[in-house]
Amino acid sequence: KQEVTQIPAALSVPEGENLVLNCSFTDSAIYNLQWFRQDPGKGLTSLLLIQSSQREQTSGRLNASLDKSSGRSTLYIAASQPGDSATYLCAVNGGTGGFKTIFGAGTRLFVKA
Amino acid sequence: DAGVIQSPRHEVTEMGQEVTLRCKPISGHNSLFWYRQTMMRGLELLIYFNNNVPIDDSGMPEDRFSAKMPNASFSTLKIQPSEPRDSAVYFCASRETGANYGYTFGSGTRLTVV
């Protein structure tokens, strides 16, 4: 049974700091992994989708890496800004047709001005 | 593209009443998912459809919950009768058919049952 863990559960950093959010999963038979951002009271916004055959994906200040064999993904945020404050969730897609998606509990990030 | 559209955004109802949540997926997305999010349990998949056909409803908590997708552009999630423990944020998500695609989520419906 796939289990997805995100560490840390919460993180507070000063503005400008580079930071890494971690996501680990127990079953390496996945199709892809998706990182989302969720602002309080809002829906999930997709940040990056990384396929199982890929090692990393980049979008602006964000970089996601995937090491399927070790069951790990990281989301790197460069030069953090107060606007980055949100909860970040990773979702691991597996199962038949990639319909078995397991979400992590999220990392709550607070970037102080 | 307007994204995944959910209505209503907020719903407050009394225990025992019927509640219907609505979702319009992105055009061309053949898979549709209903999720529920609570502080205690996080995001839980309730049911998903592929080409308008329900594929897996094992996440639907009880017979009080039902979902339909009469056509490719519309789905409903109904709770009858509603109970206070159903209070949560309900999200609809869609994606193209195929394991390599990612999800697009709607803004959610915040349901409060009093």
PDB file of C-alpha atoms in Angstrom:
ATOM      1  CA  LYS A   1       0.000   0.000   0.000  1.00  0.00           C
ATOM      2  CA  GLN A   2       1.437   3.353  -1.038  1.00  0.00           C
ATOM      3  CA  GLU A   3       2.235   5.780   1.746  1.00  0.00           C
ATOM      4  CA  VAL A   4       3.352   9.345   1.154  1.00  0.00           C
ATOM      5  CA  THR A   5       5.133  11.350   3.803  1.00  0.00           C
ATOM      6  CA  GLN A   6       6.085  15.001   3.705  1.00  0.00           C
ATOM      7  CA  ILE A   7       8.750  16.469   5.924  1.00  0.00           C
ATOM      8  CA  PRO A   8       8.780  18.921   7.560  1.00  0.00           C
ATOM      9  CA  ALA A   9       5.117  19.417   8.451  1.00  0.00           C
ATOM     10  CA  ALA A  10       5.735  23.131   8.904  1.00  0.00           C
ATOM     11  CA  LEU A  11       8.553  25.488   8.056  1.00  0.00           C
ATOM     12  CA  SER A  12       9.215  29.138   8.794  1.00  0.00           C
ATOM     13  CA  VAL A  13      12.038  30.919   6.972  1.00  0.00           C
ATOM     14  CA  PRO A  14      13.165  34.516   6.394  1.00  0.00           C
ATOM     15  CA  GLU A  15      12.601  36.055   3.012  1.00  0.00           C
ATOM     16  CA  GLY A  16      15.321  35.339   0.462  1.00  0.00           C
ATOM     17  CA  GLU A  17      16.289  31.949   1.814  1.00  0.00           C
ATOM     18  CA  ASN A  18      16.547  28.919  -0.457  1.00  0.00           C
ATOM     19  CA  LEU A  19      14.600  25.964   0.878  1.00  0.00           C
ATOM     20  CA  VAL A  20      13.848  22.315   0.226  1.00  0.00           C
ATOM     21  CA  LEU A  21      10.610  20.467   0.868  1.00  0.00           C
ATOM     22  CA  ASN A  22      10.698  16.700   0.991  1.00  0.00           C
ATOM     23  CA  CYS A  23       8.274  14.014  -0.128  1.00  0.00           C
ATOM     24  CA  SER A  24       8.882  10.298   0.315  1.00  0.00           C
ATOM     25  CA  PHE A  25       6.833   7.365  -0.902  1.00  0.00           C
ATOM     26  CA  THR A  26       6.970   3.657  -0.172  1.00  0.00           C
ATOM     27  CA  ASP A  27       6.050   2.083  -3.540  1.00  0.00           C
ATOM     28  CA  SER A  28       8.321   3.033  -6.426  1.00  0.00           C
ATOM     29  CA  ALA A  29       5.861   1.740  -9.067  1.00  0.00           C
ATOM     30  CA  ILE A  30       4.546   5.178  -9.966  1.00  0.00           C
ATOM     31  CA  TYR A  31       3.636   6.960 -13.180  1.00  0.00           C
ATOM     32  CA  ASN A  32       4.402  10.445 -11.991  1.00  0.00           C
ATOM     33  CA  LEU A  33       4.513  12.792  -9.033  1.00  0.00           C
ATOM     34  CA  GLN A  34       2.814  16.162  -8.886  1.00  0.00           C
ATOM     35  CA  TRP A  35       3.533  19.099  -6.573  1.00  0.00           C
ATOM     36  CA  PHE A  36       0.687  21.414  -5.622  1.00  0.00           C
ATOM     37  CA  ARG A  37       0.347  24.635  -3.724  1.00  0.00           C
ATOM     38  CA  GLN A  38      -2.705  25.374  -1.594  1.00  0.00           C
ATOM     39  CA  ASP A  39      -3.423  28.792  -0.153  1.00  0.00           C
ATOM     40  CA  PRO A  40      -5.722  28.997   2.898  1.00  0.00           C
ATOM     41  CA  GLY A  41      -9.339  28.468   1.901  1.00  0.00           C
ATOM     42  CA  LYS A  42      -8.418  27.882  -1.720  1.00  0.00           C
ATOM     43  CA  GLY A  43      -8.062  24.997  -4.117  1.00  0.00           C
ATOM     44  CA  LEU A  44      -4.916  23.196  -5.220  1.00  0.00           C
ATOM     45  CA  THR A  45      -2.739  24.826  -7.838  1.00  0.00           C
ATOM     46  CA  SER A  46      -0.459  22.551  -9.813  1.00  0.00           C
ATOM     47  CA  LEU A  47       3.184  23.603  -9.672  1.00  0.00           C
ATOM     48  CA  LEU A  48       5.127  20.828 -11.346  1.00  0.00           C
ATOM     49  CA  LEU A  49       4.444  17.384 -12.774  1.00  0.00           C
ATOM     50  CA  ILE A  50       7.404  15.067 -12.998  1.00  0.00           C
ATOM     51  CA  GLN A  51       7.107  11.790 -14.889  1.00  0.00           C
ATOM     52  CA  SER A  52       8.619   8.581 -13.542  1.00  0.00           C
ATOM     53  CA  SER A  53      11.214   8.617 -16.343  1.00  0.00           C
ATOM     54  CA  GLN A  54      12.346  12.144 -15.500  1.00  0.00           C
ATOM     55  CA  ARG A  55      14.829  13.284 -12.903  1.00  0.00           C
ATOM     56  CA  GLU A  56      13.696  16.860 -12.518  1.00  0.00           C
ATOM     57  CA  GLN A  57      11.401  19.627 -13.687  1.00  0.00           C
ATOM     58  CA  THR A  58      11.843  23.367 -13.381  1.00  0.00           C
ATOM     59  CA  SER A  59       9.468  26.297 -13.424  1.00  0.00           C
ATOM     60  CA  GLY A  60      10.808  29.709 -12.530  1.00  0.00           C
ATOM     61  CA  ARG A  61      12.191  29.611  -8.987  1.00  0.00           C
ATOM     62  CA  LEU A  62      10.892  26.080  -8.459  1.00  0.00           C
ATOM     63  CA  ASN A  63      12.747  22.869  -9.149  1.00  0.00           C
ATOM     64  CA  ALA A  64      11.382  19.408  -8.431  1.00  0.00           C
ATOM     65  CA  SER A  65      13.533  16.310  -8.448  1.00  0.00           C
ATOM     66  CA  LEU A  66      12.526  12.677  -8.433  1.00  0.00           C
ATOM     67  CA  ASP A  67      14.501   9.642  -7.349  1.00  0.00           C
ATOM     68  CA  LYS A  68      12.074   6.825  -7.945  1.00  0.00           C
ATOM     69  CA  SER A  69      14.369   4.052  -6.752  1.00  0.00           C
ATOM     70  CA  SER A  70      14.769   5.617  -3.336  1.00  0.00           C
ATOM     71  CA  GLY A  71      11.165   6.821  -3.176  1.00  0.00           C
ATOM     72  CA  ARG A  72      11.984  10.500  -2.816  1.00  0.00           C
ATOM     73  CA  SER A  73      11.119  13.808  -4.356  1.00  0.00           C
ATOM     74  CA  THR A  74      12.212  17.281  -3.371  1.00  0.00           C
ATOM     75  CA  LEU A  75      10.791  20.675  -4.183  1.00  0.00           C
ATOM     76  CA  TYR A  76      13.441  23.381  -4.176  1.00  0.00           C
ATOM     77  CA  ILE A  77      12.309  26.986  -3.866  1.00  0.00           C
ATOM     78  CA  ALA A  78      14.958  29.579  -4.624  1.00  0.00           C
ATOM     79  CA  ALA A  79      15.014  33.057  -3.112  1.00  0.00           C
ATOM     80  CA  SER A  80      11.804  32.585  -1.155  1.00  0.00           C
ATOM     81  CA  GLN A  81       9.268  35.427  -0.949  1.00  0.00           C
ATOM     82  CA  PRO A  82       6.368  36.128   1.442  1.00  0.00           C
ATOM     83  CA  GLY A  83       4.037  35.302  -1.439  1.00  0.00           C
ATOM     84  CA  ASP A  84       5.363  31.739  -1.361  1.00  0.00           C
ATOM     85  CA  SER A  85       3.659  31.213   1.997  1.00  0.00           C
ATOM     86  CA  ALA A  86       1.193  28.359   1.513  1.00  0.00           C
ATOM     87  CA  THR A  87       0.826  24.626   2.036  1.00  0.00           C
ATOM     88  CA  TYR A  88       2.700  22.471  -0.442  1.00  0.00           C
ATOM     89  CA  LEU A  89       1.420  18.992  -1.215  1.00  0.00           C
ATOM     90  CA  CYS A  90       2.902  16.188  -3.227  1.00  0.00           C
ATOM     91  CA  ALA A  91       0.716  13.619  -4.954  1.00  0.00           C
ATOM     92  CA  VAL A  92       1.997  10.267  -6.144  1.00  0.00           C
ATOM     93  CA  ASN A  93       0.144   8.707  -9.083  1.00  0.00           C
ATOM     94  CA  GLY A  94       0.239   4.931  -9.392  1.00  0.00           C
ATOM     95  CA  GLY A  95      -2.039   1.936  -9.734  1.00  0.00           C
ATOM     96  CA  THR A  96      -3.783   0.816 -12.907  1.00  0.00           C
ATOM     97  CA  GLY A  97      -3.964   3.708 -15.330  1.00  0.00           C
ATOM     98  CA  GLY A  98      -2.437   6.038 -12.784  1.00  0.00           C
ATOM     99  CA  PHE A  99      -5.781   6.418 -11.037  1.00  0.00           C
ATOM    100  CA  LYS A 100      -4.474   5.538  -7.605  1.00  0.00           C
ATOM    101  CA  THR A 101      -3.270   8.897  -6.349  1.00  0.00           C
ATOM    102  CA  ILE A 102      -2.041   9.313  -2.819  1.00  0.00           C
ATOM    103  CA  PHE A 103      -1.504  12.771  -1.359  1.00  0.00           C
ATOM    104  CA  GLY A 104       0.936  13.698   1.334  1.00  0.00           C
ATOM    105  CA  ALA A 105      -0.303  15.671   4.332  1.00  0.00           C
ATOM    106  CA  GLY A 106       1.567  18.746   3.127  1.00  0.00           C
ATOM    107  CA  THR A 107       4.239  21.130   4.361  1.00  0.00           C
ATOM    108  CA  ARG A 108       2.973  24.458   5.651  1.00  0.00           C
ATOM    109  CA  LEU A 109       5.464  27.149   4.644  1.00  0.00           C
ATOM    110  CA  PHE A 110       5.670  30.625   6.120  1.00  0.00           C
ATOM    111  CA  VAL A 111       8.107  33.106   4.618  1.00  0.00           C
ATOM    112  CA  LYS A 112       8.746  36.087   6.859  1.00  0.00           C
ATOM    113  CA  ALA A 113       9.293  39.521   5.332  1.00  0.00           C
TER     114      ALA A 113
ATOM    115  CA  ASP B   1      -9.735  27.931 -20.481  1.00  0.00           C
ATOM    116  CA  ALA B   2     -11.771  28.662 -17.347  1.00  0.00           C
ATOM    117  CA  GLY B   3     -10.408  25.631 -15.521  1.00  0.00           C
ATOM    118  CA  VAL B   4     -12.484  23.252 -13.440  1.00  0.00           C
ATOM    119  CA  ILE B   5     -15.598  25.055 -12.260  1.00  0.00           C
ATOM    120  CA  GLN B   6     -17.370  24.107  -9.058  1.00  0.00           C
ATOM    121  CA  SER B   7     -20.560  25.443  -7.549  1.00  0.00           C
ATOM    122  CA  PRO B   8     -21.564  26.574  -5.083  1.00  0.00           C
ATOM    123  CA  ARG B   9     -18.416  27.929  -3.417  1.00  0.00           C
ATOM    124  CA  HIS B  10     -20.013  27.742   0.017  1.00  0.00           C
ATOM    125  CA  GLU B  11     -22.986  25.775   1.240  1.00  0.00           C
ATOM    126  CA  VAL B  12     -24.537  25.870   4.695  1.00  0.00           C
ATOM    127  CA  THR B  13     -27.359  23.463   5.300  1.00  0.00           C
ATOM    128  CA  GLU B  14     -29.229  21.876   8.135  1.00  0.00           C
ATOM    129  CA  MET B  15     -28.745  18.289   9.120  1.00  0.00           C
ATOM    130  CA  GLY B  16     -31.040  15.999   7.157  1.00  0.00           C
ATOM    131  CA  GLN B  17     -31.231  18.199   4.085  1.00  0.00           C
ATOM    132  CA  GLU B  18     -30.138  17.143   0.633  1.00  0.00           C
ATOM    133  CA  VAL B  19     -27.006  18.782  -0.741  1.00  0.00           C
ATOM    134  CA  THR B  20     -25.908  18.786  -4.372  1.00  0.00           C
ATOM    135  CA  LEU B  21     -22.448  19.880  -5.433  1.00  0.00           C
ATOM    136  CA  ARG B  22     -21.688  20.580  -9.074  1.00  0.00           C
ATOM    137  CA  CYS B  23     -18.619  20.365 -11.253  1.00  0.00           C
ATOM    138  CA  LYS B  24     -17.729  21.259 -14.820  1.00  0.00           C
ATOM    139  CA  PRO B  25     -14.418  19.716 -15.888  1.00  0.00           C
ATOM    140  CA  ILE B  26     -12.002  21.144 -18.397  1.00  0.00           C
ATOM    141  CA  SER B  27     -13.117  20.446 -21.933  1.00  0.00           C
ATOM    142  CA  GLY B  28     -11.238  17.460 -23.323  1.00  0.00           C
ATOM    143  CA  HIS B  29     -10.442  16.028 -19.905  1.00  0.00           C
ATOM    144  CA  ASN B  30     -12.011  12.577 -19.866  1.00  0.00           C
ATOM    145  CA  SER B  31     -11.333  11.711 -16.235  1.00  0.00           C
ATOM    146  CA  LEU B  32     -13.094  13.393 -13.337  1.00  0.00           C
ATOM    147  CA  PHE B  33     -12.438  12.983  -9.647  1.00  0.00           C
ATOM    148  CA  TRP B  34     -14.262  14.009  -6.469  1.00  0.00           C
ATOM    149  CA  TYR B  35     -12.126  14.572  -3.372  1.00  0.00           C
ATOM    150  CA  ARG B  36     -12.958  15.576   0.183  1.00  0.00           C
ATOM    151  CA  GLN B  37     -10.535  17.496   2.386  1.00  0.00           C
ATOM    152  CA  THR B  38     -10.673  17.748   6.158  1.00  0.00           C
ATOM    153  CA  MET B  39      -8.094  18.727   8.738  1.00  0.00           C
ATOM    154  CA  MET B  40      -8.198  15.283  10.294  1.00  0.00           C
ATOM    155  CA  ARG B  41      -8.012  13.116   7.178  1.00  0.00           C
ATOM    156  CA  GLY B  42      -6.451  15.339   4.551  1.00  0.00           C
ATOM    157  CA  LEU B  43      -7.451  14.723   0.932  1.00  0.00           C
ATOM    158  CA  GLU B  44      -9.537  11.630   0.306  1.00  0.00           C
ATOM    159  CA  LEU B  45     -10.648  10.350  -3.078  1.00  0.00           C
ATOM    160  CA  LEU B  46     -14.380   9.685  -3.054  1.00  0.00           C
ATOM    161  CA  ILE B  47     -15.046   8.561  -6.615  1.00  0.00           C
ATOM    162  CA  TYR B  48     -13.683   8.940 -10.113  1.00  0.00           C
ATOM    163  CA  PHE B  49     -15.135   8.706 -13.587  1.00  0.00           C
ATOM    164  CA  ASN B  50     -13.489   7.877 -16.877  1.00  0.00           C
ATOM    165  CA  ASN B  51     -15.401   8.795 -20.045  1.00  0.00           C
ATOM    166  CA  ASN B  52     -18.467   9.521 -17.878  1.00  0.00           C
ATOM    167  CA  VAL B  53     -18.445   6.020 -16.357  1.00  0.00           C
ATOM    168  CA  PRO B  54     -17.850   5.569 -12.604  1.00  0.00           C
ATOM    169  CA  ILE B  55     -14.735   3.460 -12.226  1.00  0.00           C
ATOM    170  CA  ASP B  56     -14.087   3.342  -8.511  1.00  0.00           C
ATOM    171  CA  ASP B  57     -16.478   4.544  -5.820  1.00  0.00           C
ATOM    172  CA  SER B  58     -14.827   2.696  -2.954  1.00  0.00           C
ATOM    173  CA  GLY B  59     -14.028   6.000  -1.289  1.00  0.00           C
ATOM    174  CA  MET B  60     -17.645   7.044  -0.982  1.00  0.00           C
ATOM    175  CA  PRO B  61     -18.210   6.945   2.762  1.00  0.00           C
ATOM    176  CA  GLU B  62     -21.815   5.775   2.869  1.00  0.00           C
ATOM    177  CA  ASP B  63     -24.919   5.170   0.814  1.00  0.00           C
ATOM    178  CA  ARG B  64     -25.911   8.723   1.632  1.00  0.00           C
ATOM    179  CA  PHE B  65     -23.353   9.816  -0.956  1.00  0.00           C
ATOM    180  CA  SER B  66     -23.977   9.449  -4.671  1.00  0.00           C
ATOM    181  CA  ALA B  67     -22.326  10.873  -7.774  1.00  0.00           C
ATOM    182  CA  LYS B  68     -23.337  11.116 -11.387  1.00  0.00           C
ATOM    183  CA  MET B  69     -21.775  12.237 -14.626  1.00  0.00           C
ATOM    184  CA  PRO B  70     -24.538  12.461 -17.211  1.00  0.00           C
ATOM    185  CA  ASN B  71     -22.238  13.924 -19.859  1.00  0.00           C
ATOM    186  CA  ALA B  72     -18.639  14.909 -20.427  1.00  0.00           C
ATOM    187  CA  SER B  73     -19.116  18.452 -19.158  1.00  0.00           C
ATOM    188  CA  PHE B  74     -21.029  17.983 -15.924  1.00  0.00           C
ATOM    189  CA  SER B  75     -20.923  15.975 -12.712  1.00  0.00           C
ATOM    190  CA  THR B  76     -22.784  16.114  -9.418  1.00  0.00           C
ATOM    191  CA  LEU B  77     -22.065  14.838  -5.941  1.00  0.00           C
ATOM    192  CA  LYS B  78     -25.156  14.458  -3.805  1.00  0.00           C
ATOM    193  CA  ILE B  79     -25.463  13.888  -0.074  1.00  0.00           C
ATOM    194  CA  GLN B  80     -28.853  12.824   1.208  1.00  0.00           C
ATOM    195  CA  PRO B  81     -29.476  13.160   4.098  1.00  0.00           C
ATOM    196  CA  SER B  82     -26.590  15.361   5.171  1.00  0.00           C
ATOM    197  CA  GLU B  83     -24.965  15.067   8.600  1.00  0.00           C
ATOM    198  CA  PRO B  84     -22.645  17.416  10.546  1.00  0.00           C
ATOM    199  CA  ARG B  85     -19.708  15.034  10.000  1.00  0.00           C
ATOM    200  CA  ASP B  86     -20.028  15.640   6.250  1.00  0.00           C
ATOM    201  CA  SER B  87     -18.736  19.181   6.795  1.00  0.00           C
ATOM    202  CA  ALA B  88     -15.599  19.513   4.695  1.00  0.00           C
ATOM    203  CA  VAL B  89     -14.254  21.057   1.509  1.00  0.00           C
ATOM    204  CA  TYR B  90     -15.199  19.042  -1.544  1.00  0.00           C
ATOM    205  CA  PHE B  91     -12.961  19.317  -4.581  1.00  0.00           C
ATOM    206  CA  CYS B  92     -13.530  18.256  -8.132  1.00  0.00           C
ATOM    207  CA  ALA B  93     -10.517  17.589 -10.344  1.00  0.00           C
ATOM    208  CA  SER B  94     -10.126  16.567 -13.956  1.00  0.00           C
ATOM    209  CA  ARG B  95      -7.368  15.364 -16.214  1.00  0.00           C
ATOM    210  CA  GLU B  96      -6.849  13.897 -19.645  1.00  0.00           C
ATOM    211  CA  THR B  97      -7.149  10.141 -19.877  1.00  0.00           C
ATOM    212  CA  GLY B  98      -3.802   8.504 -19.466  1.00  0.00           C
ATOM    213  CA  ALA B  99      -1.457   7.862 -16.609  1.00  0.00           C
ATOM    214  CA  ASN B 100       1.029  10.517 -17.651  1.00  0.00           C
ATOM    215  CA  TYR B 101      -1.244  13.488 -17.129  1.00  0.00           C
ATOM    216  CA  GLY B 102      -1.568  15.609 -14.022  1.00  0.00           C
ATOM    217  CA  TYR B 103      -4.630  16.905 -12.253  1.00  0.00           C
ATOM    218  CA  THR B 104      -6.349  20.275 -12.431  1.00  0.00           C
ATOM    219  CA  PHE B 105      -8.416  21.063  -9.365  1.00  0.00           C
ATOM    220  CA  GLY B 106     -11.434  23.289  -8.962  1.00  0.00           C
ATOM    221  CA  SER B 107     -11.683  25.881  -6.215  1.00  0.00           C
ATOM    222  CA  GLY B 108     -13.782  23.592  -4.053  1.00  0.00           C
ATOM    223  CA  THR B 109     -17.107  23.771  -2.240  1.00  0.00           C
ATOM    224  CA  ARG B 110     -16.961  24.424   1.481  1.00  0.00           C
ATOM    225  CA  LEU B 111     -19.861  22.506   3.007  1.00  0.00           C
ATOM    226  CA  THR B 112     -21.078  23.178   6.517  1.00  0.00           C
ATOM    227  CA  VAL B 113     -23.854  21.023   7.930  1.00  0.00           C
ATOM    228  CA  VAL B 114     -25.377  22.403  11.132  1.00  0.00           C
TER     229      VAL B 114
END
